[in-house]
C-alpha cells in the first residue's frame, strides 16, 4: 500500500486519482488472497490466529 500514499501528489484529475486508488486497493486485496492460496491453509490459519485480539490477550495475561 506504499503506492497509495503517493496518489494525492500525482498530477491528475480527482476522478483519475479515485480510479487509481480503487485499482490499487483491489490489486492489493487480490494479491493478498492469492498469497494465502499459494502458501496454504495451515499458514493462513496461523496468520489469522496471530492477528486475533483473543490471542493478544492470552499472551498479555500469560506473561505476567
PDB file of C-alpha atoms in Angstrom:
ATOM      1  CA  UNK A   1       0.000   0.000   0.000  1.00  0.00           C
ATOM      2  CA  UNK A   2       3.026   2.265  -0.197  1.00  0.00           C
ATOM      3  CA  UNK A   3       1.990   3.446  -3.641  1.00  0.00           C
ATOM      4  CA  UNK A   4      -1.383   4.522  -2.296  1.00  0.00           C
ATOM      5  CA  UNK A   5       0.276   7.293  -0.276  1.00  0.00           C
ATOM      6  CA  UNK A   6       1.662   8.878  -3.459  1.00  0.00           C
ATOM      7  CA  UNK A   7      -1.678   9.110  -5.281  1.00  0.00           C
ATOM      8  CA  UNK A   8      -2.715  12.542  -3.921  1.00  0.00           C
ATOM      9  CA  UNK A   9       0.503  14.051  -5.269  1.00  0.00           C
ATOM     10  CA  UNK A  10       0.026  12.820  -8.830  1.00  0.00           C
ATOM     11  CA  UNK A  11      -0.671  15.445 -11.494  1.00  0.00           C
ATOM     12  CA  UNK A  12      -4.090  14.040 -12.388  1.00  0.00           C
ATOM     13  CA  UNK A  13      -7.762  14.925 -12.055  1.00  0.00           C
ATOM     14  CA  UNK A  14      -9.646  13.872  -8.932  1.00  0.00           C
ATOM     15  CA  UNK A  15     -11.633  11.274 -10.876  1.00  0.00           C
ATOM     16  CA  UNK A  16      -8.410   9.729 -12.149  1.00  0.00           C
ATOM     17  CA  UNK A  17      -6.948   9.695  -8.639  1.00  0.00           C
ATOM     18  CA  UNK A  18     -10.079   7.933  -7.359  1.00  0.00           C
ATOM     19  CA  UNK A  19      -9.783   5.338 -10.113  1.00  0.00           C
ATOM     20  CA  UNK A  20      -6.096   4.771  -9.374  1.00  0.00           C
ATOM     21  CA  UNK A  21      -6.800   4.446  -5.648  1.00  0.00           C
ATOM     22  CA  UNK A  22      -9.601   1.942  -6.186  1.00  0.00           C
ATOM     23  CA  UNK A  23      -7.444  -0.048  -8.591  1.00  0.00           C
ATOM     24  CA  UNK A  24      -4.523  -0.188  -6.149  1.00  0.00           C
ATOM     25  CA  UNK A  25      -6.779  -1.335  -3.313  1.00  0.00           C
ATOM     26  CA  UNK A  26      -8.313  -4.070  -5.459  1.00  0.00           C
ATOM     27  CA  UNK A  27      -4.916  -5.258  -6.716  1.00  0.00           C
ATOM     28  CA  UNK A  28      -3.598  -5.325  -3.151  1.00  0.00           C
ATOM     29  CA  UNK A  29      -6.546  -7.367  -1.933  1.00  0.00           C
ATOM     30  CA  UNK A  30      -6.301  -9.850  -4.801  1.00  0.00           C
ATOM     31  CA  UNK A  31      -2.555 -10.191  -4.225  1.00  0.00           C
ATOM     32  CA  UNK A  32      -3.133 -10.872  -0.541  1.00  0.00           C
ATOM     33  CA  UNK A  33      -5.658 -13.641  -1.196  1.00  0.00           C
ATOM     34  CA  UNK A  34      -3.526 -15.191  -3.938  1.00  0.00           C
ATOM     35  CA  UNK A  35      -0.641 -15.268  -1.479  1.00  0.00           C
ATOM     36  CA  UNK A  36      -2.843 -17.022   1.065  1.00  0.00           C
ATOM     37  CA  UNK A  37      -3.887 -19.591  -1.547  1.00  0.00           C
ATOM     38  CA  UNK A  38      -0.289 -20.210  -2.568  1.00  0.00           C
ATOM     39  CA  UNK A  39       1.081 -20.590   0.955  1.00  0.00           C
ATOM     40  CA  UNK A  40      -1.598 -22.990   2.115  1.00  0.00           C
ATOM     41  CA  UNK A  41      -4.319 -23.430   4.680  1.00  0.00           C
ATOM     42  CA  UNK A  42      -2.019 -24.003   7.661  1.00  0.00           C
ATOM     43  CA  UNK A  43      -0.163 -20.736   7.231  1.00  0.00           C
ATOM     44  CA  UNK A  44      -3.437 -18.854   6.732  1.00  0.00           C
ATOM     45  CA  UNK A  45      -4.816 -20.272   9.986  1.00  0.00           C
ATOM     46  CA  UNK A  46      -1.635 -19.386  11.875  1.00  0.00           C
ATOM     47  CA  UNK A  47      -1.714 -15.862  10.406  1.00  0.00           C
ATOM     48  CA  UNK A  48      -5.372 -15.423  11.369  1.00  0.00           C
ATOM     49  CA  UNK A  49      -4.674 -16.655  14.910  1.00  0.00           C
ATOM     50  CA  UNK A  50      -1.749 -14.248  15.370  1.00  0.00           C
ATOM     51  CA  UNK A  51      -3.949 -11.303  14.349  1.00  0.00           C
ATOM     52  CA  UNK A  52      -6.733 -12.249  16.734  1.00  0.00           C
ATOM     53  CA  UNK A  53      -7.226  -9.911  19.737  1.00  0.00           C
ATOM     54  CA  UNK A  54      -8.010 -13.030  21.793  1.00  0.00           C
ATOM     55  CA  UNK A  55      -4.505 -14.333  21.058  1.00  0.00           C
ATOM     56  CA  UNK A  56      -3.002 -10.986  22.081  1.00  0.00           C
ATOM     57  CA  UNK A  57      -4.943 -11.033  25.341  1.00  0.00           C
ATOM     58  CA  UNK A  58      -3.730 -14.557  26.138  1.00  0.00           C
ATOM     59  CA  UNK A  59      -0.124 -13.521  25.552  1.00  0.00           C
ATOM     60  CA  UNK A  60      -0.504 -10.456  27.796  1.00  0.00           C
ATOM     61  CA  UNK A  61      -2.147 -12.352  30.663  1.00  0.00           C
ATOM     62  CA  UNK A  62       0.242 -15.325  30.491  1.00  0.00           C
ATOM     63  CA  UNK A  63       3.366 -13.155  30.530  1.00  0.00           C
ATOM     64  CA  UNK A  64       2.610 -11.733  33.987  1.00  0.00           C
TER      65      UNK A  64
END
